[in-house]
mmCIF file of N, CA, C and O in Angstrom:
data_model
loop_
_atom_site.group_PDB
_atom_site.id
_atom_site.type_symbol
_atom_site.label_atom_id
_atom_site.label_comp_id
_atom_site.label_asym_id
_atom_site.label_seq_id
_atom_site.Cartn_x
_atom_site.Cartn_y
_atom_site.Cartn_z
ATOM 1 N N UNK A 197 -88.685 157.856 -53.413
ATOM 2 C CA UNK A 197 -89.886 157.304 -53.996
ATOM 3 C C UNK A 197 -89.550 156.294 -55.097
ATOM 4 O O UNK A 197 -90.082 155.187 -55.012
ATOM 5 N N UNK A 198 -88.494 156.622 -56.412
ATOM 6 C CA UNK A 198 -88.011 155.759 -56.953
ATOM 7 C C UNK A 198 -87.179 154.213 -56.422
ATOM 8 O O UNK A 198 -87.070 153.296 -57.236
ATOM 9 N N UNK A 199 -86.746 154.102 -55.288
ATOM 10 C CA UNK A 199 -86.437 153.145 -54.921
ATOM 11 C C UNK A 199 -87.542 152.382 -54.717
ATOM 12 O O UNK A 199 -87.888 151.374 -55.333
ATOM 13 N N UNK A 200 -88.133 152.998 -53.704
ATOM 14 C CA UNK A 200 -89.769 151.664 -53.201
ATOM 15 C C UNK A 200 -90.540 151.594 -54.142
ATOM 16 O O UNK A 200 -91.446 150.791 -53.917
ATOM 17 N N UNK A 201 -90.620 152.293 -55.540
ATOM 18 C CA UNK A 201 -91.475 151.804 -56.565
ATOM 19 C C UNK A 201 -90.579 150.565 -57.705
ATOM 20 O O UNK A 201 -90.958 149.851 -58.634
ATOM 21 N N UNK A 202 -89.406 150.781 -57.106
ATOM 22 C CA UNK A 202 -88.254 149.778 -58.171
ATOM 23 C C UNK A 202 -88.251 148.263 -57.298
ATOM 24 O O UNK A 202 -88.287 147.185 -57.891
ATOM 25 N N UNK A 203 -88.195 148.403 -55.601
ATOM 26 C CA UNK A 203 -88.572 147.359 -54.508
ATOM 27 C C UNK A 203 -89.637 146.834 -55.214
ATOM 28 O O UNK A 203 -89.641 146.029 -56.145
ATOM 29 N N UNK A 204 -90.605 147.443 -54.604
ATOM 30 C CA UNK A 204 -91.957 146.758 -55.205
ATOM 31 C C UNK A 204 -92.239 146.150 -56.621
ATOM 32 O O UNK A 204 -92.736 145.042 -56.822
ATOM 33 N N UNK A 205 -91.906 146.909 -57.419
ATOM 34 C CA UNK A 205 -91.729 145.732 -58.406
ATOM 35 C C UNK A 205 -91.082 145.001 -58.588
ATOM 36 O O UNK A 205 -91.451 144.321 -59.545
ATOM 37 N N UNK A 206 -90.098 144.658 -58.120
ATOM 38 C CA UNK A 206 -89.044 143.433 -57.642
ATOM 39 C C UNK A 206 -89.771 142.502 -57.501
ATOM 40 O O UNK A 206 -89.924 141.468 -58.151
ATOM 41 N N UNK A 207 -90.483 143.113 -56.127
ATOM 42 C CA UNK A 207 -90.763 142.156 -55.041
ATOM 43 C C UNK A 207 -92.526 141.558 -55.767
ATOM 44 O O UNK A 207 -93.223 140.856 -55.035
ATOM 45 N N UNK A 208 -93.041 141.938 -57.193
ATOM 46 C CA UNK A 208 -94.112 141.651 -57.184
ATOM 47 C C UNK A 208 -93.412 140.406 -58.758
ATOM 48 O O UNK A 208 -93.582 139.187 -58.757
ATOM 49 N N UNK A 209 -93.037 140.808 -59.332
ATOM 50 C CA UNK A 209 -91.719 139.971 -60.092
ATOM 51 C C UNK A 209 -91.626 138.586 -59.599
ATOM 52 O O UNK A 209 -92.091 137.543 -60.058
ATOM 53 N N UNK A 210 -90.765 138.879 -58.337
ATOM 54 C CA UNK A 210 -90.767 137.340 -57.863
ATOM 55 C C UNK A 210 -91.731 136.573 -57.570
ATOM 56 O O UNK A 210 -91.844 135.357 -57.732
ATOM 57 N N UNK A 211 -92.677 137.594 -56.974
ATOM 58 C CA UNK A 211 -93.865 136.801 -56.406
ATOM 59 C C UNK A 211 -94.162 135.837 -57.768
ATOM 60 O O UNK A 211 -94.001 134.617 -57.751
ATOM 61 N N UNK A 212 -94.691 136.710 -59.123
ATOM 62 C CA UNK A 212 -95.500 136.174 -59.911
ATOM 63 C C UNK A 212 -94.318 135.134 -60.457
ATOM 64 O O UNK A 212 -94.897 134.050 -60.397
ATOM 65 N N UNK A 213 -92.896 134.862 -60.988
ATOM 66 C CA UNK A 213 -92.317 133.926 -61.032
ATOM 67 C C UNK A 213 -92.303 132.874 -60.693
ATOM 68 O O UNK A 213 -92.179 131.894 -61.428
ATOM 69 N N UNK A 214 -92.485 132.872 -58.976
ATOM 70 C CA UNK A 214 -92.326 131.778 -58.252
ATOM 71 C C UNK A 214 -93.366 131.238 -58.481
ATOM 72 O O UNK A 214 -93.355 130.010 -58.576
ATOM 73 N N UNK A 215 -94.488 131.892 -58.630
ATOM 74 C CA UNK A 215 -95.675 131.168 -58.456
ATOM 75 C C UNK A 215 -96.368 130.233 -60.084
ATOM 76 O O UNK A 215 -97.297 129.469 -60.347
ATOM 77 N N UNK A 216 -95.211 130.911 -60.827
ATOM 78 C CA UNK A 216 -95.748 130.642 -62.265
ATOM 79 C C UNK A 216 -94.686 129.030 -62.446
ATOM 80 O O UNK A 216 -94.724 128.328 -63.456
ATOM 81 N N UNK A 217 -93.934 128.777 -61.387
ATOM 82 C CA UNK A 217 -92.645 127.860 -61.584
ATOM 83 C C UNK A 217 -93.342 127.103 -60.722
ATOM 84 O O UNK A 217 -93.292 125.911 -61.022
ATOM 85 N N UNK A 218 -93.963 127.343 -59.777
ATOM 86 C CA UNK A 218 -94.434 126.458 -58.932
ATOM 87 C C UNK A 218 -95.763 125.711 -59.121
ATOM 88 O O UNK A 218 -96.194 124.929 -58.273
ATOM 89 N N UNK A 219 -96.414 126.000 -60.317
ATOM 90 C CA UNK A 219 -97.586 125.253 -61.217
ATOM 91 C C UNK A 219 -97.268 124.450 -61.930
ATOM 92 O O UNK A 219 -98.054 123.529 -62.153
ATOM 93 N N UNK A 220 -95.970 124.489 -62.576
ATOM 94 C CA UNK A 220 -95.758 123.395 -63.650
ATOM 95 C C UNK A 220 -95.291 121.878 -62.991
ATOM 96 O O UNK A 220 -94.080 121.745 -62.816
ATOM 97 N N UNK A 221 -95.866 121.135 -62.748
ATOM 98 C CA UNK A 221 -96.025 119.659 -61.948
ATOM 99 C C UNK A 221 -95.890 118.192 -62.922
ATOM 100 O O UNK A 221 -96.746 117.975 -63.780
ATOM 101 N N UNK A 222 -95.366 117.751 -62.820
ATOM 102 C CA UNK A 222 -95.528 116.273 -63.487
ATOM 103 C C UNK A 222 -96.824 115.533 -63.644
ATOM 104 O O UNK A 222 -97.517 115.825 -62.670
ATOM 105 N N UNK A 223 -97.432 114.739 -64.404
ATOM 106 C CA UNK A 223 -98.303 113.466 -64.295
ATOM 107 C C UNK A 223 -98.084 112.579 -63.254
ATOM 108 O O UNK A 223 -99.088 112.289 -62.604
ATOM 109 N N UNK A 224 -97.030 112.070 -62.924
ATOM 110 C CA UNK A 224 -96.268 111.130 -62.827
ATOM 111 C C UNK A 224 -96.588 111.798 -61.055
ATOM 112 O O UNK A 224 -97.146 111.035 -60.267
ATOM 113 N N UNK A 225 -96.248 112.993 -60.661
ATOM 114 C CA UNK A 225 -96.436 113.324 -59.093
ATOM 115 C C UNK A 225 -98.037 113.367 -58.891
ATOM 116 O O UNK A 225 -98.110 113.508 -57.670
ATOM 117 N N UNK A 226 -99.292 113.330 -59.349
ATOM 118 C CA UNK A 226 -99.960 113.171 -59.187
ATOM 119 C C UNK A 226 -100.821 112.043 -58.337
ATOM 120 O O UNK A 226 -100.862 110.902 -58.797
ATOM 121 N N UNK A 227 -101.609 112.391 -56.924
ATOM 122 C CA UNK A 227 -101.199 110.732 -56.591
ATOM 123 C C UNK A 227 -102.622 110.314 -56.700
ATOM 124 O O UNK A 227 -103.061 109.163 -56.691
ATOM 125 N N UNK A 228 -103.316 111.513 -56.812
ATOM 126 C CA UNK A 228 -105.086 110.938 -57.620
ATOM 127 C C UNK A 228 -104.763 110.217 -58.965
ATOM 128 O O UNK A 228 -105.165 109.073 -59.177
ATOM 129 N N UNK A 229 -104.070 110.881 -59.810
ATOM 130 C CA UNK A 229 -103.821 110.043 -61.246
ATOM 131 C C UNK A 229 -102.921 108.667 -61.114
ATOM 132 O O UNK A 229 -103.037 107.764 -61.942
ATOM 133 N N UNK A 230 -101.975 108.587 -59.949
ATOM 134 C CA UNK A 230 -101.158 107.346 -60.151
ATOM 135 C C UNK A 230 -101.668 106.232 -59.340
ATOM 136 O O UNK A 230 -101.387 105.085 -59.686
ATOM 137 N N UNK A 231 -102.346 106.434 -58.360
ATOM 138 C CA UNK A 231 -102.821 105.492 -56.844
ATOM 139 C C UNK A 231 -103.728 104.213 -57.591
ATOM 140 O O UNK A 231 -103.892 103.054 -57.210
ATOM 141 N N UNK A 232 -104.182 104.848 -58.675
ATOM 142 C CA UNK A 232 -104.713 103.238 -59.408
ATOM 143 C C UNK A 232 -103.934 101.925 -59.866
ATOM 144 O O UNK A 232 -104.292 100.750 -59.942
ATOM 145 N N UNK A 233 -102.646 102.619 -60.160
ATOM 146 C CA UNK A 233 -101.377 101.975 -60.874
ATOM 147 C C UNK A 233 -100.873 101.355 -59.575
ATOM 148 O O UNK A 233 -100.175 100.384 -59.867
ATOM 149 N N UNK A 234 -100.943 101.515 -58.378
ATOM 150 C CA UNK A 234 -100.049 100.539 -57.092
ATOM 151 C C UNK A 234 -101.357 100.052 -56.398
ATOM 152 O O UNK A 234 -102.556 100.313 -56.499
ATOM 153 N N UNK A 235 -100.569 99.213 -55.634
ATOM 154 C CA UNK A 235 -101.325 98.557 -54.924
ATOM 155 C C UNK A 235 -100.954 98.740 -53.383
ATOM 156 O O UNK A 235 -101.515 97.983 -52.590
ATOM 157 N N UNK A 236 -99.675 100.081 -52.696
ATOM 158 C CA UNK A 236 -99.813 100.914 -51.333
ATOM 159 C C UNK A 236 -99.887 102.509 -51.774
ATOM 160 O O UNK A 236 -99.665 103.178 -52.784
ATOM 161 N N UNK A 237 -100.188 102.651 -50.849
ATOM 162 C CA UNK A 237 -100.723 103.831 -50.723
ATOM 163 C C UNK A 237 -99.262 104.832 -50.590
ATOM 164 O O UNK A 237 -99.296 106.045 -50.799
ATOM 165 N N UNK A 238 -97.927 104.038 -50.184
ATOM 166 C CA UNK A 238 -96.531 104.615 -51.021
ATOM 167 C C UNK A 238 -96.304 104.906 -52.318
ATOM 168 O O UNK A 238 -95.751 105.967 -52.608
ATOM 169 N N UNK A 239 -96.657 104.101 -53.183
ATOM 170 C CA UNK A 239 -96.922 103.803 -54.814
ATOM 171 C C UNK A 239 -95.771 103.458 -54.878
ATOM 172 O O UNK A 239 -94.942 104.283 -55.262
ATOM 173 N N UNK A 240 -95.397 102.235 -54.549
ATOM 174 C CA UNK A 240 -93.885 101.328 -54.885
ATOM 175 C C UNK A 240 -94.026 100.291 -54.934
ATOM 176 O O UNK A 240 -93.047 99.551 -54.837
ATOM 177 N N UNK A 241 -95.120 99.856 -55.082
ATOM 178 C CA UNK A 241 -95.142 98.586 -55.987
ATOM 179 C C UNK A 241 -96.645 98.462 -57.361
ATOM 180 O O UNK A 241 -97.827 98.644 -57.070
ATOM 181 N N UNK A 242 -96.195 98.165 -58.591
ATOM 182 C CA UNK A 242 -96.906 98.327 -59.218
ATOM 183 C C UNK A 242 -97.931 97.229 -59.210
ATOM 184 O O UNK A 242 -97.576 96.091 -58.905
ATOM 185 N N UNK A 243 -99.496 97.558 -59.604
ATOM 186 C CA UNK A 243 -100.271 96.407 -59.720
ATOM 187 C C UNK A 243 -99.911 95.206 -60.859
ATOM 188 O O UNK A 243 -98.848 95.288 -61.473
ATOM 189 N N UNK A 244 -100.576 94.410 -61.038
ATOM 190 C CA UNK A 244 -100.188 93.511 -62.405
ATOM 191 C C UNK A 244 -100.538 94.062 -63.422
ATOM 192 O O UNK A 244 -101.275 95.042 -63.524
ATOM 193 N N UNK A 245 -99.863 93.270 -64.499
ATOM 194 C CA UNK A 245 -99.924 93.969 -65.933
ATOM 195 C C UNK A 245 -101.352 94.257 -66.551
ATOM 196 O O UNK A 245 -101.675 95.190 -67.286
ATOM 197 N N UNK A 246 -102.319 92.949 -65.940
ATOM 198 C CA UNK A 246 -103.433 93.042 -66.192
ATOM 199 C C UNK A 246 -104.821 94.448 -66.019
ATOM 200 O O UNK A 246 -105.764 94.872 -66.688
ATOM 201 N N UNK A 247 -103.997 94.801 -64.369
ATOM 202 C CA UNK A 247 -104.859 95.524 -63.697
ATOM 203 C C UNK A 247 -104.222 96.659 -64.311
ATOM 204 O O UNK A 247 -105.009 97.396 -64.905
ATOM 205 N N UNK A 248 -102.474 97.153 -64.338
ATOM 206 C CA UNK A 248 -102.630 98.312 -64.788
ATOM 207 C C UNK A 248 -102.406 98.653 -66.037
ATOM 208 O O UNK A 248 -101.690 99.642 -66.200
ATOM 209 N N UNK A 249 -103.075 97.773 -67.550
ATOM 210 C CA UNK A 249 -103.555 97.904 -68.352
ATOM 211 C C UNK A 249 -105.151 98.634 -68.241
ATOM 212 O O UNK A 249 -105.421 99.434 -69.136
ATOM 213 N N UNK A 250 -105.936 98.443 -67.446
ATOM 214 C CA UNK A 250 -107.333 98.518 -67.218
ATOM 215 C C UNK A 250 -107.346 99.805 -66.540
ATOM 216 O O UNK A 250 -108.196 100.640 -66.849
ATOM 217 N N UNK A 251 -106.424 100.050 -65.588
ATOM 218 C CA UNK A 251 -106.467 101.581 -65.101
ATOM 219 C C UNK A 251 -105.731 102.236 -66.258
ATOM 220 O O UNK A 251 -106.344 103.251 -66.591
ATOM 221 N N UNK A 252 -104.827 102.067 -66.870
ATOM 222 C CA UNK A 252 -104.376 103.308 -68.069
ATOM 223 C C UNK A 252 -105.614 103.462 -69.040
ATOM 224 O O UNK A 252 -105.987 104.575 -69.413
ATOM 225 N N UNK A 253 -106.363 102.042 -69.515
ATOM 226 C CA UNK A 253 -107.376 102.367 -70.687
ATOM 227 C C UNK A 253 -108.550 103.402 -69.922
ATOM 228 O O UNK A 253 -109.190 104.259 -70.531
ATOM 229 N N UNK A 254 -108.673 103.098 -68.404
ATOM 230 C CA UNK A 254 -109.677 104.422 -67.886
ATOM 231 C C UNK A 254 -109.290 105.687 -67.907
ATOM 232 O O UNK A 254 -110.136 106.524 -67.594
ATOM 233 N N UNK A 255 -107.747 106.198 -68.328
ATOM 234 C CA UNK A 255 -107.471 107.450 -67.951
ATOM 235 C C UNK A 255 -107.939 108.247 -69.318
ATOM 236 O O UNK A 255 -108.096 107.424 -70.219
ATOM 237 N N UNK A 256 -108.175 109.426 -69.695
ATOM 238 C CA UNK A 256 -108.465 110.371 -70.940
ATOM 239 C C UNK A 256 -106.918 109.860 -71.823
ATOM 240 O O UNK A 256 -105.829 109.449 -71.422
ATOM 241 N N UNK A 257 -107.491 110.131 -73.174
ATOM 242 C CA UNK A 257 -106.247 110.177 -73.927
ATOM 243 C C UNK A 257 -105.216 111.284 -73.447
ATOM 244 O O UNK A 257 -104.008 111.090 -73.315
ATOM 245 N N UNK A 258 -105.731 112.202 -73.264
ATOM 246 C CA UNK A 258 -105.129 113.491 -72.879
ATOM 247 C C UNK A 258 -103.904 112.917 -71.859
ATOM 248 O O UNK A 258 -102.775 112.753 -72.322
ATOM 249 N N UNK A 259 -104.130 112.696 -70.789
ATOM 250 C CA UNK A 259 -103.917 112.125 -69.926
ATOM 251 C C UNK A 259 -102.893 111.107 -69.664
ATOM 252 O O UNK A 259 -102.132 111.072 -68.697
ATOM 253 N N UNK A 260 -103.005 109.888 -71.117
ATOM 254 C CA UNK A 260 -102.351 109.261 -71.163
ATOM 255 C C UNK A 260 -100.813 109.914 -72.307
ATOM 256 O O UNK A 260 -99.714 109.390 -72.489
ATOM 257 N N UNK A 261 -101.300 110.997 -72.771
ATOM 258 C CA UNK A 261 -100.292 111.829 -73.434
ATOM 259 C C UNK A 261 -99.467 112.046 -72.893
ATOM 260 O O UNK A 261 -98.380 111.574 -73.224
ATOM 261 N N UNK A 262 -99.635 113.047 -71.565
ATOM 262 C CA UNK A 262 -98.912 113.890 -70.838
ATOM 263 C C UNK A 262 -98.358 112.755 -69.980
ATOM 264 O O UNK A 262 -97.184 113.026 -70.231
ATOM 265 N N UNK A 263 -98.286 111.928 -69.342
ATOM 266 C CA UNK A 263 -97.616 110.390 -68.939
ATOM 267 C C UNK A 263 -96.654 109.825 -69.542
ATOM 268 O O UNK A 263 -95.724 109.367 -68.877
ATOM 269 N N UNK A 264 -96.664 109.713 -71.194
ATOM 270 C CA UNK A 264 -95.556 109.414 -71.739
ATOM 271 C C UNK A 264 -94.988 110.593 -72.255
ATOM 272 O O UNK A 264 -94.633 110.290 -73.394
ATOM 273 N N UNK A 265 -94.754 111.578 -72.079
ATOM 274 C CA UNK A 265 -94.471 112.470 -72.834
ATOM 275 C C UNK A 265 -93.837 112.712 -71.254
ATOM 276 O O UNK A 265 -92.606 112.729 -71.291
ATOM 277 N N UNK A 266 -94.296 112.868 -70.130
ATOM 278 C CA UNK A 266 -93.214 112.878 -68.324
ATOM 279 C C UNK A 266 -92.537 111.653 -68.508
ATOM 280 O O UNK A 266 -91.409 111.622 -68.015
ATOM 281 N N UNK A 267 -92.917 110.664 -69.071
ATOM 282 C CA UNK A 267 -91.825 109.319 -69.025
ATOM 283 C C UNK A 267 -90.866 109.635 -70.301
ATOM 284 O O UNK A 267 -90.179 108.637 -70.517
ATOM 285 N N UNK A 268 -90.633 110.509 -71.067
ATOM 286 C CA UNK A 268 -89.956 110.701 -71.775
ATOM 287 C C UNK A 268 -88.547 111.894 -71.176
ATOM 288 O O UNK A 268 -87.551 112.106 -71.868
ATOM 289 N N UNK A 269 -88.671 112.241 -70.431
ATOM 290 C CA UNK A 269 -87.779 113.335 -69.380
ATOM 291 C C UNK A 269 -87.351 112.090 -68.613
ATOM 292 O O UNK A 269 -88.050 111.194 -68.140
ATOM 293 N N UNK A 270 -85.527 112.318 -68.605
ATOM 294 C CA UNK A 270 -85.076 111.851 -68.320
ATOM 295 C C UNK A 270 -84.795 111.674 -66.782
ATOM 296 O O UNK A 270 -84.388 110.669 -66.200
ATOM 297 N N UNK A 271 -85.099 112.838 -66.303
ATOM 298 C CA UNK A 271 -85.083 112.690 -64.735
ATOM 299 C C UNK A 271 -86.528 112.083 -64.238
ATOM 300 O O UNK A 271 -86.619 111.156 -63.434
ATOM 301 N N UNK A 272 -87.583 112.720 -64.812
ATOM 302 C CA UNK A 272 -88.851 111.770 -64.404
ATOM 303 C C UNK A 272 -89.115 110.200 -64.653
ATOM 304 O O UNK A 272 -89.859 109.340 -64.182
ATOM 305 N N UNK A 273 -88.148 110.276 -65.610
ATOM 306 C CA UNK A 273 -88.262 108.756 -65.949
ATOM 307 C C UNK A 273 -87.255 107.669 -65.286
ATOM 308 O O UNK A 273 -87.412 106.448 -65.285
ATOM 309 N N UNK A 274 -86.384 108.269 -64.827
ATOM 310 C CA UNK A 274 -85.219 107.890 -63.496
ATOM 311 C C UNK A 274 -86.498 107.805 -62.132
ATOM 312 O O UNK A 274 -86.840 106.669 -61.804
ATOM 313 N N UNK A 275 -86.895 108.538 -61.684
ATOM 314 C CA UNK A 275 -87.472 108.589 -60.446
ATOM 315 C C UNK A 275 -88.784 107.597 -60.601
ATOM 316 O O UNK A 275 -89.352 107.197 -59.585
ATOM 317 N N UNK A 276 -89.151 107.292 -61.660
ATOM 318 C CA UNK A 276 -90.696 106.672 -61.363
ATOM 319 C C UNK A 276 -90.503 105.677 -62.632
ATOM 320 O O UNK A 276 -91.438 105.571 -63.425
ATOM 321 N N UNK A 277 -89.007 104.767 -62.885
ATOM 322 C CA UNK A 277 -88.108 103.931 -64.121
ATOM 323 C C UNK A 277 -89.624 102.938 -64.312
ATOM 324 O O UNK A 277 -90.377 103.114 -65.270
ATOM 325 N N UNK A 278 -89.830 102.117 -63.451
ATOM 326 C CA UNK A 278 -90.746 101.188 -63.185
ATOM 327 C C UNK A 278 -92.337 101.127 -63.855
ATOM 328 O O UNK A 278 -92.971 100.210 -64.378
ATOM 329 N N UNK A 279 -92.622 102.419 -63.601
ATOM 330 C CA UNK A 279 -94.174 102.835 -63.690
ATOM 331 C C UNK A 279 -93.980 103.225 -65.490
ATOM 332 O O UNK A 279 -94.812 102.810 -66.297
ATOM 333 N N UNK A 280 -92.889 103.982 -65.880
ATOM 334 C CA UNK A 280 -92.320 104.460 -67.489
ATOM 335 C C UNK A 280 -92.401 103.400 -67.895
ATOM 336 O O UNK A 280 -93.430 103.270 -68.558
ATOM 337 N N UNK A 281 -91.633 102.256 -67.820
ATOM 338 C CA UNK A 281 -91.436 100.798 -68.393
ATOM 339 C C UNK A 281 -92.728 100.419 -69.114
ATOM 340 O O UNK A 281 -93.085 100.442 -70.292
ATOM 341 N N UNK A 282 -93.668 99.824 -67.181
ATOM 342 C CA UNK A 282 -94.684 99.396 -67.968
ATOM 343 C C UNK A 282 -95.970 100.669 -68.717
ATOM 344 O O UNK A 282 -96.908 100.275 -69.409
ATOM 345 N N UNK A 283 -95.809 101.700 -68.492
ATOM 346 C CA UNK A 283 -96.580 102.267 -69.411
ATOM 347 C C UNK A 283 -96.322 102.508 -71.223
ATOM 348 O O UNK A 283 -97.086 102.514 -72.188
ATOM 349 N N UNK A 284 -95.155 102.652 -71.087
ATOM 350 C CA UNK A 284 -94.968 102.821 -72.752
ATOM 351 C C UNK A 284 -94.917 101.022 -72.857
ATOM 352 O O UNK A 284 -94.807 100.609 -74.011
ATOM 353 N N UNK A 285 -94.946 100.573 -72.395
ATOM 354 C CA UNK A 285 -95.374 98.951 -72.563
ATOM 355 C C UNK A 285 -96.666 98.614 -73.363
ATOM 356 O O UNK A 285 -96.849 98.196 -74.506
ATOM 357 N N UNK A 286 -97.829 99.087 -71.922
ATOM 358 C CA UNK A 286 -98.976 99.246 -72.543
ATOM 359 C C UNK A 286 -99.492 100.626 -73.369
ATOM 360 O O UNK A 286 -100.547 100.743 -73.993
ATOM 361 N N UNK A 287 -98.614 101.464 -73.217
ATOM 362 C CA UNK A 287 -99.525 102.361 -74.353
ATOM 363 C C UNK A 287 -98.759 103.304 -75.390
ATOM 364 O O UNK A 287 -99.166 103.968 -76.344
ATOM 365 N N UNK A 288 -97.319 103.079 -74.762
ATOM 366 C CA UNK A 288 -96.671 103.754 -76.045
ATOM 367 C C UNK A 288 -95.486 103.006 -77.004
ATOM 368 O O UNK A 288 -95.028 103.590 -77.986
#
């Protein structure tokens, strides 16, 4: 009986781990929050400076927090160098 009650909580352990690791997500992977910033539907090429000045001033401050604060991580800011650039451009 002590084993399958020591299993089971193992096995309820991981569950809630994985699932608590598997919520924490970037800004930056978001493709409702980024799809304003390109102009394909890949998001690899950025719009002009003009246009994505005008989509960052629409996003919440909040919003635009958590963006530079993912462009501040060095691996997020490797993978998406381009989009980091011009945002702390225009807003940080």
């Amino acid at each position: 009986m002590n084993i399958k009650m020591f299993t089971m909580g193992a096995l309820a352990l991981a569950m809630m781990s994985g699932a608590a690791m598997a919520g924490s997500t970037s800004a930056l992977d978001d493709p409702a929050k980024m799809s304003p910033f390109f102009t394909d539907a890949g998001m690899k090429t950025l719009r002009s400076e003009a246009d994505f000045k005008t989509a960052w001033m629409a996003m919440k401050p909040d919003e635009r927090t958590a963006v530079l604060k993912d462009c501040g991580d060095a691996t997020l800011n490797k993978a998406h160098a381009d989009f980091c650039a011009m945002a702390k451009k225009t807003g940080g």
